[in-house]
Amino acid sequence: MSGSRGEVGARLGATATAGMERWRDRLALVTGASGGIGAAVARALVQQGLKVVGCARTVGNIEGRGWYHVGQRKRSVSTSSPFLEELAAECKSAGYPGTLIPHRCDLSSEEDILSMFSAVRSQHSGVDICINNAGLARPDTLLSGSTSGWKDMFNVNVLGLSICTREAYQSMKERKVDDGHIININSATKYAVTALTEGLRQELREAQTHIRATCISPEVVETQFAFKLHDKDPGKAAATYERIKCLKPEDVAEAVLYVLSTPPHVQIGDIQMRPTEQVI
């Protein structure tokens, strides 16, 4: 794994532009940063010299690896993520110019979110960039799903994101930060976020601020997402990533860097990403 991360570092370093210099030493909040897309984004921002508050429900280190048969092939799949404390130590030992600050936060709890923003305010002044990445899925369809499953998804994917957006904007406003950026990482289970992001963009214009809002919508990304969704059938989860060459978390991280590195007068509203081999 360490070798692949080194390659990732080389790729992300190559995408750095002069546009990222203005973010150096400023603070970014990344939700769902314990693995997958969130971990890749947090690492990329630390490489660019930012202070990154990475939040997740779990910050401790729990590692595991399992083997699953998919068709005629045997595949090794990590059954957990590089958790935040491990990731922070990795970034420090690599000598990256930024810092990763782990913070435990349950995004389904408004109390937890408000406490996190209060801690950021008192310890680090406030938020300049907010990356709303955290999300979850439940196997609860519209015709037969459970109400509790729908609520779980809505509480994190929509309400938690909205609360973080509100608090991030207030943090920028009270410090007269007029060039901040709010980026929402979208997915099929968070499709309402597409409309929310455009509504946010319009509200920011009405507020006569230059804070920008962007929605990045990746399709199939090879993360732990499928294993959490199909937790009782790891073979089915592994098959999700076996069908085609999927996007990698680092592909999404590169999109985040691109969005942040554009000149302040450029508004990237929506980026849709999918594997080249994906049909639907």
XYZ file of C-alpha atoms in Angstrom:
280
model
C 0.000 0.000 0.000
C 2.825 2.401 0.815
C 4.218 2.046 -2.704
C 0.898 2.932 -4.310
C 0.562 5.939 -2.012
C 3.986 7.116 -3.152
C 2.792 6.970 -6.757
C -0.323 8.872 -5.714
C 1.838 11.571 -4.150
C 3.781 11.940 -7.400
C 0.565 12.258 -9.420
C -1.001 14.796 -7.091
C 2.217 16.777 -6.820
C 2.333 17.034 -10.610
C -1.114 18.624 -10.687
C -0.132 21.451 -8.318
C -0.407 24.863 -9.945
C 0.407 28.410 -8.978
C -3.293 28.802 -8.191
C -2.892 26.613 -5.094
C -0.288 28.943 -3.573
C -2.947 31.328 -2.283
C -4.358 28.521 -0.130
C -1.061 27.722 1.590
C -1.328 27.767 5.416
C -5.091 28.300 5.245
C -7.585 25.867 6.777
C -9.722 23.308 5.000
C -12.344 21.094 6.618
C -12.776 17.668 4.995
C -15.640 15.488 6.202
C -15.512 11.715 5.924
C -11.717 11.912 5.829
C -10.891 8.520 7.330
C -10.697 6.706 4.001
C -11.513 6.638 0.311
C -12.141 9.988 -1.383
C -11.956 11.967 1.870
C -8.536 10.577 2.784
C -7.216 11.211 -0.736
C -8.483 14.809 -0.686
C -7.091 15.460 2.803
C -3.684 14.069 1.808
C -3.637 16.143 -1.404
C -4.416 19.362 0.459
C -1.746 18.688 3.093
C 0.712 18.145 0.242
C -0.219 21.610 -0.998
C 0.630 23.169 2.381
C -2.849 23.566 3.889
C -3.940 22.934 7.444
C -6.630 20.278 7.131
C -9.160 19.364 9.793
C -10.212 15.871 8.778
C -13.304 14.629 10.528
C -14.841 11.175 10.789
C -16.824 9.120 13.259
C -13.713 7.006 13.905
C -10.192 8.398 14.167
C -8.403 5.367 15.639
C -6.432 2.824 13.682
C -8.181 -0.462 12.851
C -6.792 -2.359 9.897
C -7.945 -5.556 8.243
C -7.663 -7.374 4.937
C -9.765 -10.129 3.431
C -9.699 -12.315 0.326
C -12.789 -12.724 -1.844
C -13.437 -14.807 -4.933
C -15.006 -12.854 -7.780
C -15.741 -15.105 -10.725
C -12.538 -17.020 -11.389
C -10.307 -14.426 -9.761
C -9.133 -14.117 -6.188
C -8.957 -10.515 -5.003
C -7.444 -8.898 -1.923
C -9.553 -6.066 -0.539
C -8.881 -3.951 2.533
C -11.803 -4.310 4.926
C -11.121 -0.943 6.566
C -9.647 2.455 5.748
C -6.393 4.216 6.549
C -7.870 5.945 9.584
C -7.182 9.533 10.465
C -4.494 9.175 13.105
C -2.511 6.898 10.805
C -3.015 9.259 7.882
C -1.900 12.265 9.937
C 1.257 10.438 11.013
C 1.915 9.385 7.422
C 1.652 12.976 6.168
C 3.989 14.190 8.911
C 6.619 11.509 8.279
C 6.481 12.267 4.545
C 7.465 15.857 5.302
C 4.444 17.423 3.615
C 4.294 21.201 4.195
C 0.749 21.136 5.569
C -0.792 19.494 8.626
C -3.640 17.042 9.082
C -5.623 17.512 12.292
C -7.934 14.555 13.065
C -11.280 15.399 14.654
C -13.946 12.942 15.688
C -17.418 14.038 14.579
C -20.683 12.229 13.933
C -22.235 14.144 11.042
C -25.695 12.811 11.848
C -25.540 14.877 15.063
C -25.957 18.658 14.822
C -24.489 18.947 18.321
C -21.316 17.195 17.150
C -21.041 19.415 14.079
C -21.506 22.633 16.042
C -18.949 21.458 18.593
C -16.464 20.769 15.800
C -16.873 24.231 14.282
C -16.543 25.777 17.739
C -13.255 23.918 18.249
C -11.998 25.016 14.825
C -12.905 28.621 15.660
C -11.117 28.610 19.007
C -8.041 26.665 17.921
C -7.535 27.622 14.283
C -9.512 30.857 13.712
C -11.973 29.386 11.216
C -12.682 27.578 7.951
C -11.573 28.848 4.520
C -12.467 25.725 2.516
C -15.196 23.204 3.311
C -15.140 19.849 1.502
C -18.445 18.089 2.214
C -17.461 14.541 1.361
C -19.023 12.318 4.047
C -21.881 10.144 2.892
C -23.442 6.765 3.416
C -25.781 4.384 1.649
C -28.310 1.844 2.839
C -29.836 -0.943 0.718
C -33.278 0.651 1.166
C -35.132 1.146 -2.099
C -38.036 3.562 -2.510
C -40.600 0.761 -2.875
C -39.462 -1.521 -0.068
C -36.903 0.346 2.008
C -37.133 1.106 5.709
C -37.916 4.597 6.926
C -35.010 4.388 9.366
C -32.617 3.654 6.496
C -33.883 6.664 4.549
C -33.483 8.867 7.612
C -29.916 7.648 8.170
C -28.959 8.635 4.630
C -30.801 11.949 4.687
C -29.375 12.954 8.076
C -25.768 12.620 6.896
C -25.937 13.111 3.131
C -28.231 16.149 3.107
C -28.797 17.609 6.574
C -25.240 17.091 7.827
C -23.897 18.588 4.623
C -26.271 21.558 4.916
C -25.290 22.249 8.531
C -21.577 22.115 7.641
C -22.226 24.471 4.720
C -24.060 26.958 6.934
C -21.401 26.905 9.637
C -18.552 27.157 7.132
C -20.164 30.185 5.488
C -20.752 31.861 8.863
C -17.107 31.189 9.748
C -15.989 32.885 6.542
C -18.420 35.774 6.932
C -17.442 36.639 10.510
C -13.755 36.768 9.507
C -14.492 38.685 6.272
C -13.157 35.829 4.129
C -14.489 36.655 0.654
C -12.602 34.046 -1.393
C -13.578 30.849 0.424
C -14.774 27.725 -1.319
C -17.411 25.100 -0.489
C -17.106 21.843 -2.439
C -19.752 19.121 -2.247
C -18.748 15.594 -3.241
C -21.915 14.127 -4.706
C -23.133 10.615 -5.523
C -26.257 8.747 -6.508
C -27.522 8.615 -2.916
C -26.815 12.329 -2.475
C -28.377 13.590 -5.714
C -30.291 16.288 -3.852
C -26.889 17.860 -3.289
C -26.792 18.880 -6.969
C -29.787 21.153 -6.476
C -28.521 22.320 -3.086
C -25.192 23.396 -4.565
C -26.817 25.506 -7.268
C -29.137 27.048 -4.671
C -26.076 27.785 -2.532
C -24.325 29.433 -5.487
C -27.304 31.713 -6.041
C -27.539 32.601 -2.345
C -23.831 33.459 -2.277
C -24.351 35.811 -5.226
C -27.306 37.456 -3.501
C -25.095 37.938 -0.435
C -22.644 39.763 -2.729
C -19.753 37.522 -1.730
C -17.101 35.938 -3.932
C -17.196 32.662 -1.993
C -17.577 29.888 -4.559
C -19.613 26.673 -4.518
C -18.833 23.550 -6.525
C -20.416 20.116 -6.864
C -18.173 17.212 -7.874
C -20.179 14.144 -8.855
C -18.112 10.963 -9.289
C -19.735 7.713 -10.332
C -18.126 4.367 -9.405
C -15.057 5.012 -7.243
C -13.105 2.093 -5.785
C -13.413 2.756 -2.054
C -14.922 1.019 0.972
C -18.380 2.296 0.008
C -19.629 -0.943 -1.556
C -18.338 -3.015 1.368
C -20.320 -0.889 3.798
C -23.404 -1.054 1.596
C -23.169 -4.842 1.117
C -21.666 -5.632 4.519
C -23.246 -9.091 4.579
C -22.022 -10.015 1.098
C -18.361 -8.988 0.580
C -18.246 -10.969 -2.663
C -21.000 -8.799 -4.132
C -19.203 -5.697 -2.905
C -15.920 -6.772 -4.498
C -17.747 -7.528 -7.770
C -18.885 -3.893 -7.873
C -15.286 -2.869 -8.498
C -14.373 -5.874 -10.623
C -16.711 -5.237 -13.560
C -14.848 -2.242 -14.977
C -11.788 -0.116 -14.339
C -13.207 2.226 -11.699
C -12.264 5.715 -10.701
C -9.715 5.990 -7.882
C -10.099 8.325 -4.885
C -7.035 10.189 -6.156
C -8.875 11.000 -9.397
C -11.452 12.895 -7.359
C -8.724 14.544 -5.285
C -7.170 15.849 -8.498
C -10.547 17.348 -9.453
C -10.674 19.106 -6.065
C -7.198 20.561 -6.633
C -8.222 21.735 -10.085
C -11.328 23.486 -8.740
C -9.388 25.188 -5.948
C -6.563 26.259 -8.261
C -8.765 28.148 -10.716
C -8.570 31.974 -10.569
C -11.020 33.643 -8.146
C -13.135 34.957 -11.033
C -13.758 31.421 -12.359
C -16.799 29.554 -11.012
C -16.755 25.777 -11.586
C -20.339 24.812 -10.826
C -20.460 21.075 -11.464
C -18.003 18.363 -12.451
C -19.345 14.955 -13.470
C -16.847 12.085 -13.391
C -17.315 8.472 -14.386
C -15.159 5.539 -15.493
C -14.613 5.435 -19.254
C -15.916 1.850 -19.334
C -19.101 2.635 -17.403
C -22.246 2.192 -19.496
C -24.979 3.607 -17.258
